[in-house]
JSON list of C-alpha atoms in Angstrom, two decimals:
[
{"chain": "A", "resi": 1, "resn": "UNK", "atom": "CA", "xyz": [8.85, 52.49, 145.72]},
{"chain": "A", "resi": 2, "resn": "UNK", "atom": "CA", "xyz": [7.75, 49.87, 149.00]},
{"chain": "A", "resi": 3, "resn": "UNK", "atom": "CA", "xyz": [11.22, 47.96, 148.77]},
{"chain": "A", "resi": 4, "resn": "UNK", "atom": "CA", "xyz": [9.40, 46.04, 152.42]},
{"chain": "A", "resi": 5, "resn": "UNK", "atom": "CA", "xyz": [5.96, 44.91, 152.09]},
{"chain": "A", "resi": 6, "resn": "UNK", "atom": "CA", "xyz": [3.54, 43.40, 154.65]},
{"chain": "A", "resi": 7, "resn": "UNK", "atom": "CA", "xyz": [0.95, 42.45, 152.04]},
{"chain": "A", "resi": 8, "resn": "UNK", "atom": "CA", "xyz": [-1.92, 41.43, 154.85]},
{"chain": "A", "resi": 9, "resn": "UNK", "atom": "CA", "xyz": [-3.01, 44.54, 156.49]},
{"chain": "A", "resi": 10, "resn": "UNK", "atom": "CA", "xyz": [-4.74, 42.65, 159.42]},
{"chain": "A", "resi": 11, "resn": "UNK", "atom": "CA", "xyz": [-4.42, 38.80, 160.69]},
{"chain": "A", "resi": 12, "resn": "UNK", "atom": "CA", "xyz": [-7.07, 37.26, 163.51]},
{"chain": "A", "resi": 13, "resn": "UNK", "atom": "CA", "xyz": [-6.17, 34.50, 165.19]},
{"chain": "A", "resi": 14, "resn": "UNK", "atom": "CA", "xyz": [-7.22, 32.30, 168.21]},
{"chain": "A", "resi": 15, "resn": "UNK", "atom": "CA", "xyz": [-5.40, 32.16, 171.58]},
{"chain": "A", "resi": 16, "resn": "UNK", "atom": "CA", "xyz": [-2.94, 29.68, 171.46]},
{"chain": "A", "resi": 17, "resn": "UNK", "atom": "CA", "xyz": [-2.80, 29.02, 167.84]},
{"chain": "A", "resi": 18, "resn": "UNK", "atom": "CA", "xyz": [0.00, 30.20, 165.30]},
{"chain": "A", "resi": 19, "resn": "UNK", "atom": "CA", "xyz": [0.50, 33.38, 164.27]},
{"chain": "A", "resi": 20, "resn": "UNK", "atom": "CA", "xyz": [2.43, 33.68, 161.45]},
{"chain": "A", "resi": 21, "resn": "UNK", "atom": "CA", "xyz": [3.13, 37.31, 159.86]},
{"chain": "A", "resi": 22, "resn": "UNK", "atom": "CA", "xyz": [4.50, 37.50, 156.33]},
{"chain": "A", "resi": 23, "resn": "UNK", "atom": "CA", "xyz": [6.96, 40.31, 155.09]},
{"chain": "A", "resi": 24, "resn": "UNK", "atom": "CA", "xyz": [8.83, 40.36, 151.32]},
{"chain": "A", "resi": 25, "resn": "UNK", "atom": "CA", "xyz": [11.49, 42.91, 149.79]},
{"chain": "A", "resi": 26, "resn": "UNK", "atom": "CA", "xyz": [13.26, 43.79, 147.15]},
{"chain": "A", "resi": 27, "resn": "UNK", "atom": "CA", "xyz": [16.66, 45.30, 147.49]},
{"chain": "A", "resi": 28, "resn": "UNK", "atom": "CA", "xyz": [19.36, 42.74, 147.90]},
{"chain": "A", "resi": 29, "resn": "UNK", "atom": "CA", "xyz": [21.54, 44.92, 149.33]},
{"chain": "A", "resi": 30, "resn": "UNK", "atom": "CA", "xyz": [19.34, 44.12, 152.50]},
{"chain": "A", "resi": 31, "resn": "UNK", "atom": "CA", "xyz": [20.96, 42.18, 154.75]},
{"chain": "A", "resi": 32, "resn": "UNK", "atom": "CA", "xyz": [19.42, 42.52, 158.69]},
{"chain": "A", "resi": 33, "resn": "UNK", "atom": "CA", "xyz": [16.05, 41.85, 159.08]},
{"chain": "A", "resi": 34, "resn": "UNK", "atom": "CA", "xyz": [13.82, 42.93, 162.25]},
{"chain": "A", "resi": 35, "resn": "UNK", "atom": "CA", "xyz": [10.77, 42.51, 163.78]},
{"chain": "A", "resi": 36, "resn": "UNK", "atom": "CA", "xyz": [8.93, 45.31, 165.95]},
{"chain": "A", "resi": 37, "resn": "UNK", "atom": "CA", "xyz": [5.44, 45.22, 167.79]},
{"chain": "A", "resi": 38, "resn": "UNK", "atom": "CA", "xyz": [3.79, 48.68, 168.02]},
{"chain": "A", "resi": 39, "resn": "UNK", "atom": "CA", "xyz": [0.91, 49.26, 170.14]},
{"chain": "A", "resi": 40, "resn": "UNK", "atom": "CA", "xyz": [-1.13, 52.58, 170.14]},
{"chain": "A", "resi": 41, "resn": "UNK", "atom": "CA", "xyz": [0.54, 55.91, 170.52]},
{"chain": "A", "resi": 42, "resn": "UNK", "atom": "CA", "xyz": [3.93, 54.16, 171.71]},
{"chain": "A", "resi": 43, "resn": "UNK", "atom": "CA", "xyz": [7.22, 53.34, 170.15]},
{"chain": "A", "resi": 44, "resn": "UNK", "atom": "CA", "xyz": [8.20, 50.09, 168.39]},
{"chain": "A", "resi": 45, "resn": "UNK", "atom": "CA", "xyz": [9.36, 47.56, 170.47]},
{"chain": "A", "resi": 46, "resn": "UNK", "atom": "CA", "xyz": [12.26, 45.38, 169.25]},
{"chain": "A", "resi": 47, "resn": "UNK", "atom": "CA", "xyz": [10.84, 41.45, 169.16]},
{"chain": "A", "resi": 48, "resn": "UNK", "atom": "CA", "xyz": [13.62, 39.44, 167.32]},
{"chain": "A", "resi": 49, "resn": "UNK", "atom": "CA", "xyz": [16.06, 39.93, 164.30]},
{"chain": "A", "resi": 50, "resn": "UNK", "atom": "CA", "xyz": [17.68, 37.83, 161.66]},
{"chain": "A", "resi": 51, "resn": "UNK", "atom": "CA", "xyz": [20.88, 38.61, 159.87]},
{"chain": "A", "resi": 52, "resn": "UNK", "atom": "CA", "xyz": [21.52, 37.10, 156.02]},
{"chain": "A", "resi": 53, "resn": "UNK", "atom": "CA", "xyz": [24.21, 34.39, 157.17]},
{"chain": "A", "resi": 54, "resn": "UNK", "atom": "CA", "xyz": [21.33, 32.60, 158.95]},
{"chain": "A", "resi": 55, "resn": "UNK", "atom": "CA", "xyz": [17.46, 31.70, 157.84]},
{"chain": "A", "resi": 56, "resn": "UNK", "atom": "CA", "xyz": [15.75, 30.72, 160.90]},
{"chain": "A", "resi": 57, "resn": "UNK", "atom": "CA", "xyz": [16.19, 32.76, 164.12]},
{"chain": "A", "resi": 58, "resn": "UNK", "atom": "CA", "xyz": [14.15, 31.90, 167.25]},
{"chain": "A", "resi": 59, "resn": "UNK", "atom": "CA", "xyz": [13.79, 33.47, 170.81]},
{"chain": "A", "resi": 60, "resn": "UNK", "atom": "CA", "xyz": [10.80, 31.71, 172.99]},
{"chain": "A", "resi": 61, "resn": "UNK", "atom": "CA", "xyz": [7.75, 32.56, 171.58]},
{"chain": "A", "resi": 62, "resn": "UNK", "atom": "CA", "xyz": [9.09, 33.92, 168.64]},
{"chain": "A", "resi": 63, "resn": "UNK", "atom": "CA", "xyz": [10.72, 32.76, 165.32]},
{"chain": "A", "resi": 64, "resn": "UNK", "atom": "CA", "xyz": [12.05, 34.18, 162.15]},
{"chain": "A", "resi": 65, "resn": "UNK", "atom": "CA", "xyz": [12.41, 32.62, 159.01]},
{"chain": "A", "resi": 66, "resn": "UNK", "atom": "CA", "xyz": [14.40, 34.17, 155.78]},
{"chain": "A", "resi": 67, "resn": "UNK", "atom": "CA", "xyz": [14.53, 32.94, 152.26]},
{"chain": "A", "resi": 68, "resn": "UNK", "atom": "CA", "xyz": [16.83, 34.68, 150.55]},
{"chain": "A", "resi": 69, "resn": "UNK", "atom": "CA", "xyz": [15.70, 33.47, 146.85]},
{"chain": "A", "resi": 70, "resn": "UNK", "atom": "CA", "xyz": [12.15, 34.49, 147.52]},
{"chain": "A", "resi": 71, "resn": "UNK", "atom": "CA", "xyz": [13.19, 37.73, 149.63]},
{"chain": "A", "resi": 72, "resn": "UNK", "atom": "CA", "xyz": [10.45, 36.87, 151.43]},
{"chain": "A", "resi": 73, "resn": "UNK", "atom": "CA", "xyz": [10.46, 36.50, 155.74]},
{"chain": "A", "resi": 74, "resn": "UNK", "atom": "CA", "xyz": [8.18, 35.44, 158.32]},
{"chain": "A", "resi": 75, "resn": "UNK", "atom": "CA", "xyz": [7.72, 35.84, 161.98]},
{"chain": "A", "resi": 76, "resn": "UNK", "atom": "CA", "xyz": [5.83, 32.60, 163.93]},
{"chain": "A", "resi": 77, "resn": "UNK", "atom": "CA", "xyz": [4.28, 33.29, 167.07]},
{"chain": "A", "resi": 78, "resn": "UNK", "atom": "CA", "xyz": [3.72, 30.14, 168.92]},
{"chain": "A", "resi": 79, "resn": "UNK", "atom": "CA", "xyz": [1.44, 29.76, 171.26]},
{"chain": "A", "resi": 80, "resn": "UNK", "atom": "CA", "xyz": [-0.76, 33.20, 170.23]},
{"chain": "A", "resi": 81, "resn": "UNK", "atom": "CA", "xyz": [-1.50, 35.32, 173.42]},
{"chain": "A", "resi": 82, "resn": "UNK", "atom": "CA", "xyz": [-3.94, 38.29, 173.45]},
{"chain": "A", "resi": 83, "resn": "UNK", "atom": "CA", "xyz": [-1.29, 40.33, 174.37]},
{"chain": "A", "resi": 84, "resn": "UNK", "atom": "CA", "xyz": [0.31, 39.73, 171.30]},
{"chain": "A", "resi": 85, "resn": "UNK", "atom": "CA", "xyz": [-2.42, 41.96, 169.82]},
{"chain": "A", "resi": 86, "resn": "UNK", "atom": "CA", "xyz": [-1.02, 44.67, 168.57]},
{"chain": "A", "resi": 87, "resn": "UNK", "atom": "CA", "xyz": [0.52, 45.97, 165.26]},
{"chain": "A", "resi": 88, "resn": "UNK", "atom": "CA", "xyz": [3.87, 44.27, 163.61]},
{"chain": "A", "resi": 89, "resn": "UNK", "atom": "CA", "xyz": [6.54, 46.08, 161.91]},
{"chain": "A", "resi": 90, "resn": "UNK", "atom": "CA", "xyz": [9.18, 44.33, 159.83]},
{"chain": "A", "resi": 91, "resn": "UNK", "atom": "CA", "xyz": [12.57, 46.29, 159.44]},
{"chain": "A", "resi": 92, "resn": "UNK", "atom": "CA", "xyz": [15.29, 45.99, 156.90]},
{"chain": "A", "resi": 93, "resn": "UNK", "atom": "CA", "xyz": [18.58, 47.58, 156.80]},
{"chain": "A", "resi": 94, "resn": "UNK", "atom": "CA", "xyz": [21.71, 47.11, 154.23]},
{"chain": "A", "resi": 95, "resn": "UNK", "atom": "CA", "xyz": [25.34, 47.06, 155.91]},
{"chain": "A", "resi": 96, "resn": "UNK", "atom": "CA", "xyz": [26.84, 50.18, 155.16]},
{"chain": "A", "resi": 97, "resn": "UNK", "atom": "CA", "xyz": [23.96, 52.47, 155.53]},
{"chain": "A", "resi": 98, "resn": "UNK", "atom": "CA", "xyz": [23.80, 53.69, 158.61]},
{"chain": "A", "resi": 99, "resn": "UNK", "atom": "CA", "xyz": [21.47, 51.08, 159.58]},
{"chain": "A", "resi": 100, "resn": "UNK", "atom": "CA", "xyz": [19.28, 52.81, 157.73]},
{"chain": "A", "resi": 101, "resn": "UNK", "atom": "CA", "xyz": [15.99, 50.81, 158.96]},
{"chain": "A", "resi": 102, "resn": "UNK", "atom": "CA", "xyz": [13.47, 50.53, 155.98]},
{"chain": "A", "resi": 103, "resn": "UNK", "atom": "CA", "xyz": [9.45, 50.15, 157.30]},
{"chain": "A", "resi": 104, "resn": "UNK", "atom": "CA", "xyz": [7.17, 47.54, 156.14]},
{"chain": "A", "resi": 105, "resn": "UNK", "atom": "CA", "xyz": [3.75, 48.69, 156.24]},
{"chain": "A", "resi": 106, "resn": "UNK", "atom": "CA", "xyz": [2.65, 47.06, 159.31]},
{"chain": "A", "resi": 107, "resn": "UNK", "atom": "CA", "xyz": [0.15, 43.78, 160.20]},
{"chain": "A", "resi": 108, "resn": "UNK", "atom": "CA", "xyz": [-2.49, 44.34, 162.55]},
{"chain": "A", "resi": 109, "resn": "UNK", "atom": "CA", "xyz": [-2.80, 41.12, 164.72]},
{"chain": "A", "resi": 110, "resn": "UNK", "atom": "CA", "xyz": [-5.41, 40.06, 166.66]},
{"chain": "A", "resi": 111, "resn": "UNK", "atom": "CA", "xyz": [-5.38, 37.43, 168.86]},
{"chain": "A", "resi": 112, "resn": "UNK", "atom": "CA", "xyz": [-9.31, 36.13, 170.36]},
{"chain": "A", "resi": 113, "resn": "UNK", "atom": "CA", "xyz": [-10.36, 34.37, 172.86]},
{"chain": "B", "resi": 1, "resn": "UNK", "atom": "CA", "xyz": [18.95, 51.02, 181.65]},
{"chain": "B", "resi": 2, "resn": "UNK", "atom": "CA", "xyz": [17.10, 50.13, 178.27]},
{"chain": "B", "resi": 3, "resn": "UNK", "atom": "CA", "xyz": [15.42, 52.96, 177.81]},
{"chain": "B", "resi": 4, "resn": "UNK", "atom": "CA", "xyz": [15.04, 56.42, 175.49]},
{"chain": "B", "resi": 5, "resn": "UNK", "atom": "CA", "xyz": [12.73, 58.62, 177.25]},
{"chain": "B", "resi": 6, "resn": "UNK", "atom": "CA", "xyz": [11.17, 61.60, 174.55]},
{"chain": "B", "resi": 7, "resn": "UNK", "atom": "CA", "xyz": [9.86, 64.98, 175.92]},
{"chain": "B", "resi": 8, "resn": "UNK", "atom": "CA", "xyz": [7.24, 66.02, 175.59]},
{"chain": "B", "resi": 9, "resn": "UNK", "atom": "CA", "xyz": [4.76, 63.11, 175.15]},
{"chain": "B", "resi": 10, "resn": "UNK", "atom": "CA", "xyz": [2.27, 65.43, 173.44]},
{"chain": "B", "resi": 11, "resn": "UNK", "atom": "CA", "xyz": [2.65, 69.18, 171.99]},
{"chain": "B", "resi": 12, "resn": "UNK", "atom": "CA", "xyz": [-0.01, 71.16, 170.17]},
{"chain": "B", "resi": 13, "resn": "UNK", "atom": "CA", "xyz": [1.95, 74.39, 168.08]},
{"chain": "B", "resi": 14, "resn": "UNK", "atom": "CA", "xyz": [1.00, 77.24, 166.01]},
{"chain": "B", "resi": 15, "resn": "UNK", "atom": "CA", "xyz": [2.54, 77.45, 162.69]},
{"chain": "B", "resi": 16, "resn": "UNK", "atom": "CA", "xyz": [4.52, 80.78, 163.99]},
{"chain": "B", "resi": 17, "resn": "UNK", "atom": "CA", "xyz": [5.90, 78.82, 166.97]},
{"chain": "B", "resi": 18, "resn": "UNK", "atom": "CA", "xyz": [9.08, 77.43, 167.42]},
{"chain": "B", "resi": 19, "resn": "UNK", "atom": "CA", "xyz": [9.66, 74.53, 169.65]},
{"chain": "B", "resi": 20, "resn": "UNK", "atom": "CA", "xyz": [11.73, 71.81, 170.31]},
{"chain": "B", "resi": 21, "resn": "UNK", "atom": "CA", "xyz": [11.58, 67.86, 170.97]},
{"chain": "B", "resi": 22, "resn": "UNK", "atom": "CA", "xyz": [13.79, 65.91, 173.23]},
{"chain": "B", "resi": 23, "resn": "UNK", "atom": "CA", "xyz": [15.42, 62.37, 173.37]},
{"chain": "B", "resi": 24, "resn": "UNK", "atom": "CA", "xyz": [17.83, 61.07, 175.72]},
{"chain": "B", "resi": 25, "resn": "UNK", "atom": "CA", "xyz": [19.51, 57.75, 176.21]},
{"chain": "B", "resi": 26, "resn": "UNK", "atom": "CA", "xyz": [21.76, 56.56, 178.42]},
{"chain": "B", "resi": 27, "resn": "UNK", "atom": "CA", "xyz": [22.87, 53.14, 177.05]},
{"chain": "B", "resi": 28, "resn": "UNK", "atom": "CA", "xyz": [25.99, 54.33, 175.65]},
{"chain": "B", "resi": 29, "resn": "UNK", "atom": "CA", "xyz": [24.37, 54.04, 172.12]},
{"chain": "B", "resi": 30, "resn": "UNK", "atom": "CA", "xyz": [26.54, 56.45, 169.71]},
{"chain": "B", "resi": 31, "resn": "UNK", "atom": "CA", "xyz": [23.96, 56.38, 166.90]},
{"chain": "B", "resi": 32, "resn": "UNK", "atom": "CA", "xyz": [20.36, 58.57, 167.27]},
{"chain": "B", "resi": 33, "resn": "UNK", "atom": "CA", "xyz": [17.61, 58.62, 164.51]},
{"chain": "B", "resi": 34, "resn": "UNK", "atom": "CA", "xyz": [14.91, 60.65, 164.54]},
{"chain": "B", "resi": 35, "resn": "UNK", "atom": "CA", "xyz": [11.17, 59.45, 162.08]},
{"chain": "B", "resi": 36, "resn": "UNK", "atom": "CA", "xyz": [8.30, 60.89, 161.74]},
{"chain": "B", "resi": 37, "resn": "UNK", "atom": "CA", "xyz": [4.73, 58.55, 161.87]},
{"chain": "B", "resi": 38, "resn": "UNK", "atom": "CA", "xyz": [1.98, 59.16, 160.46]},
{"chain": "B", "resi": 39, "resn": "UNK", "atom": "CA", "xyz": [-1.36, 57.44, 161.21]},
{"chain": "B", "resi": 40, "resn": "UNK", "atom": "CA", "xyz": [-1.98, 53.74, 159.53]},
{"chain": "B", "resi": 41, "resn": "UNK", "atom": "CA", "xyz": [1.55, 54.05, 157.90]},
{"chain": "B", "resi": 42, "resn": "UNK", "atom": "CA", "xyz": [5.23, 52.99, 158.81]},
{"chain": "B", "resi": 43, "resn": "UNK", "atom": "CA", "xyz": [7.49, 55.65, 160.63]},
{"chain": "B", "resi": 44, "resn": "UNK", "atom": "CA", "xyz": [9.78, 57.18, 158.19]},
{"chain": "B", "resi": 45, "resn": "UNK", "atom": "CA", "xyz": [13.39, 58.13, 158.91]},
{"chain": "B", "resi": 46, "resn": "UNK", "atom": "CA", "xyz": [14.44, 61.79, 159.03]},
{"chain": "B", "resi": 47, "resn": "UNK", "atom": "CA", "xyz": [17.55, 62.04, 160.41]},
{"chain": "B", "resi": 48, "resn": "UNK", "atom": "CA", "xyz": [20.94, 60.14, 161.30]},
{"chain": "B", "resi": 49, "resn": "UNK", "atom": "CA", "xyz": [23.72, 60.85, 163.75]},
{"chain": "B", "resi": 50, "resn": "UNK", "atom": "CA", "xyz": [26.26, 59.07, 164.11]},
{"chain": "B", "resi": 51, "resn": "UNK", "atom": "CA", "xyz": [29.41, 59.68, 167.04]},
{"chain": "B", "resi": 52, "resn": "UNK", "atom": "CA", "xyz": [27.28, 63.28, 167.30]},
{"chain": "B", "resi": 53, "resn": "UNK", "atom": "CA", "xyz": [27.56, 64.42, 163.80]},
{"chain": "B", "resi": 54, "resn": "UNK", "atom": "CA", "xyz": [24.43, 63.89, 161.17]},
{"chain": "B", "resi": 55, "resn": "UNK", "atom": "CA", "xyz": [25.34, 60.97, 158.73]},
{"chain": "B", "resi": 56, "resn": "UNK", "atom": "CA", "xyz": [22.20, 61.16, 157.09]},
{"chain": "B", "resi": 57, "resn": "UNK", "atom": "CA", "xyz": [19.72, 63.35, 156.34]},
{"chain": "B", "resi": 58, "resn": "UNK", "atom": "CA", "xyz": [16.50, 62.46, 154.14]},
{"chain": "B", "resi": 59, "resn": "UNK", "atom": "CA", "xyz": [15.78, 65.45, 152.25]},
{"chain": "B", "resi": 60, "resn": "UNK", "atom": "CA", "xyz": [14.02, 66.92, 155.40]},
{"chain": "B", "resi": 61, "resn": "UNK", "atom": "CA", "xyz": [12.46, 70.27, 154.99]},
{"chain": "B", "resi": 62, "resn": "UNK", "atom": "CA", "xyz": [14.93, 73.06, 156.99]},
{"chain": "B", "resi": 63, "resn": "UNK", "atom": "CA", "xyz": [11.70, 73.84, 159.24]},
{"chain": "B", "resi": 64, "resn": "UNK", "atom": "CA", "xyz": [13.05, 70.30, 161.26]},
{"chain": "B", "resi": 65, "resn": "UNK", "atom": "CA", "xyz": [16.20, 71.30, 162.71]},
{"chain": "B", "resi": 66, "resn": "UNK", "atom": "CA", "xyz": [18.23, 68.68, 164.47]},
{"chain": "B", "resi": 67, "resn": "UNK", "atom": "CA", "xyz": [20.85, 68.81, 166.88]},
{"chain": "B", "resi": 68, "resn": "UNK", "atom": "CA", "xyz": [22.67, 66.48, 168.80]},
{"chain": "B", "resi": 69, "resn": "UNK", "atom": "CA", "xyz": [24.40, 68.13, 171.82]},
{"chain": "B", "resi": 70, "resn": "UNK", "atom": "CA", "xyz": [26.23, 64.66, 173.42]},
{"chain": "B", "resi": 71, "resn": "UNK", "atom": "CA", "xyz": [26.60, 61.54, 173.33]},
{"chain": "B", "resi": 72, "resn": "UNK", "atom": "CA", "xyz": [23.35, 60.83, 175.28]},
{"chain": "B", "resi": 73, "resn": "UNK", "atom": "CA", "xyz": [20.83, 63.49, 173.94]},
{"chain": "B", "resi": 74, "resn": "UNK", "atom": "CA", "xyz": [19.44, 64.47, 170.59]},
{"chain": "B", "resi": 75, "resn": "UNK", "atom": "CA", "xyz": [16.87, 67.98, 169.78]},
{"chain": "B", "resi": 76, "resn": "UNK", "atom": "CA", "xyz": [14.56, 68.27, 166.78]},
{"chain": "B", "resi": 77, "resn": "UNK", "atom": "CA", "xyz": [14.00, 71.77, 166.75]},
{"chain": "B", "resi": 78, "resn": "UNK", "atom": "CA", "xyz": [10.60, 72.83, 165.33]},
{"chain": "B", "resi": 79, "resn": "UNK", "atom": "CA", "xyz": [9.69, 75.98, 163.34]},
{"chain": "B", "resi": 80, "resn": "UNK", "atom": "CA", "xyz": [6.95, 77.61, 160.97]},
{"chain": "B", "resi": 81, "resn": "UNK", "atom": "CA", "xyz": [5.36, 74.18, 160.77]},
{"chain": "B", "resi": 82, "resn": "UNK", "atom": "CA", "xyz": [2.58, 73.41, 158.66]},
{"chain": "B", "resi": 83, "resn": "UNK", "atom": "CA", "xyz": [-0.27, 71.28, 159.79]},
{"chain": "B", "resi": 84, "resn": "UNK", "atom": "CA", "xyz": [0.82, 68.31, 157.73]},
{"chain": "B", "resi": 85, "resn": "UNK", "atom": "CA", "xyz": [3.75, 68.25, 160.00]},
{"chain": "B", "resi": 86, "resn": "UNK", "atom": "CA", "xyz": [1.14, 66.91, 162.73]},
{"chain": "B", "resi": 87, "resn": "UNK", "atom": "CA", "xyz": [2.70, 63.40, 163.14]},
{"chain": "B", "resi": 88, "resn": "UNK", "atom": "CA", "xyz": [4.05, 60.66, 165.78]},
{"chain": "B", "resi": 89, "resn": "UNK", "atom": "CA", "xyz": [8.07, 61.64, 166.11]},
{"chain": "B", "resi": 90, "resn": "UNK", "atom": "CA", "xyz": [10.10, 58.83, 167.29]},
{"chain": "B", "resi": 91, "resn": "UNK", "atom": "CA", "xyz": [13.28, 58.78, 168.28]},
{"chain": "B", "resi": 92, "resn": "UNK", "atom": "CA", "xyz": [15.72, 56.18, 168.32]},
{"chain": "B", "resi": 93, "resn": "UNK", "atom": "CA", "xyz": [19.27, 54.76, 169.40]},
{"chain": "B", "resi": 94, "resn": "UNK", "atom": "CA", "xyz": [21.80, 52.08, 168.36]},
{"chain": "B", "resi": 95, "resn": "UNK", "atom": "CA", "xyz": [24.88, 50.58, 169.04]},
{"chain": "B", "resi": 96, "resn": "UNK", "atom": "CA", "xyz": [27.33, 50.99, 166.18]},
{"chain": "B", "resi": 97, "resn": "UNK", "atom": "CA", "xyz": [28.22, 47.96, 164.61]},
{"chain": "B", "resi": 98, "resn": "UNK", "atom": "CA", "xyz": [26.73, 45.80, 162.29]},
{"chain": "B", "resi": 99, "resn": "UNK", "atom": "CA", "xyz": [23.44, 43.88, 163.07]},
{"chain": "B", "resi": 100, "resn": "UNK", "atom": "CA", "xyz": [22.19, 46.08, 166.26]},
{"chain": "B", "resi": 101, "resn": "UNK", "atom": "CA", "xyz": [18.54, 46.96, 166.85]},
{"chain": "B", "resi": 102, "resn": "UNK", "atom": "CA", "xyz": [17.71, 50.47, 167.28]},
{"chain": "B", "resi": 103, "resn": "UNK", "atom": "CA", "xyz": [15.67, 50.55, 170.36]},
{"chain": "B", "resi": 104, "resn": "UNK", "atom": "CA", "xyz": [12.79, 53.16, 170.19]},
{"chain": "B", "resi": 105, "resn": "UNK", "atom": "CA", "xyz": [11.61, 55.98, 172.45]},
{"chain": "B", "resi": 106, "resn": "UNK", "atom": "CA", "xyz": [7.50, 56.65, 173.18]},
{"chain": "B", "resi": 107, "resn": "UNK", "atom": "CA", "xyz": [7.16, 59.21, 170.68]},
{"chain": "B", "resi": 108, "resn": "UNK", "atom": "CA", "xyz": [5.91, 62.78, 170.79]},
{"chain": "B", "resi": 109, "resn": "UNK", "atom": "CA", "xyz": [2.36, 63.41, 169.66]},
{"chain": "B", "resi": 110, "resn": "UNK", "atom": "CA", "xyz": [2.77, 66.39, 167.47]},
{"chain": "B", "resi": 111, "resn": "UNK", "atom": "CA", "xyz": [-0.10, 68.39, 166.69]},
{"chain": "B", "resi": 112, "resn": "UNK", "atom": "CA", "xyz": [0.22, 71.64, 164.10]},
{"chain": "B", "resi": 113, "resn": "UNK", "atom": "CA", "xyz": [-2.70, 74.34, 163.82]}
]
């Protein structure tokens, strides 16, 4: 049972353009929603987080957007750098559990030239 | 200091052997997870301690043994492994509280015969 799904395995898109990265769930328990970049044999890297009070969330570069009736989020990366190219992670958690993070199964973004 | 440092960064075992994995974190952080990550897919939480004692445990197999000696360090101690235990293991920390990242370590490449 994926209760956090990243339905687009892989996204390409040109430097300086948009990026936008898609994520949807199902348990409405969920209530904290992050964001992690993961490059090759490292450890996530915490990009930006959005709690269930709010539905937009931004921090430079980055923004998160939440919409609760379609348990669906997004993450916009504006402008797209090539070092943005790596793999993203969205995270859920439910209050009361720990934090208990639940794993989407990743987007593979390229950014080109 | 931001960081959680994992030792070793890569360890190749016998299924006889027994070893052990090491986190530390100095960030005052009084919850430490441990996941396991396999190629192409999500990491996937094993363990859960919280204030030093294990909150959570996901139906782990007893060959992973944690233990969390302080505040600031956290073991997974390996034995009789099987090679399907070959994985990325992660470690991470947290502030407790509600809507805190965990911040993630570099992982230890594990690699079973």
């Amino acid at each position: 049972d994926q209760q956090v799904k990243q339905n687009s395995p892989s996204l390409s898109v040109q430097e300086g353009r948009i990026s936008i990265l898609n994520c949807d769930y199902t348990n409405s328990m969920f209530d904290y929603f992050l964001w992690y970049k993961k490059y090759p044999a490292e450890g996530p890297t915490f990009l930006i987080s959005i709690s269930s009070i709010k539905d937009k969330n931004e921090d430079g570069r980055f923004t998160v957007f939440l919409n609760k009736s379609a348990k669906h989020l997004s993450l916009h990366i504006v402008p797209s750098q090539p070092g943005d190219s790596a793999v993203y992670f969205c995270a859920a958690s439910a209050h009361g559990t720990a934090s208990k993070l639940t794993f989407g199964t990743g987007t593979r973004l390229q950014v080109t030239l | 200091d931001t960081e959680v440092t994992q030792t070793p960064k890569h360890l190749v075992m016998g299924m006889t052997n027994k070893k052990s994995l090491k986190c530390e974190q100095h960030m005052g952080h009084r919850a430490m997870y441990w996941y396991k990550q396999k190629a192409k897919k999500p990491p996937e939480l094993m363990f859960v301690y919280s204030y030093e004692k294990l909150s959570i445990n996901e139906s782990v197999p007893s060959r992973f043994s944690p233990e969390c000696p302080n505040s600031s360090l956290l073991n997974l101690h390996l034995h009789a492994l099987q090679p399907e235990d070959s994985a990325l293991y992660l470690c991470a920390s947290r502030e407790e509280g509600s809507y805190n990242e965990q911040f993630f370590g570099p992982g230890t490449r594990l690699t079973v015969l």
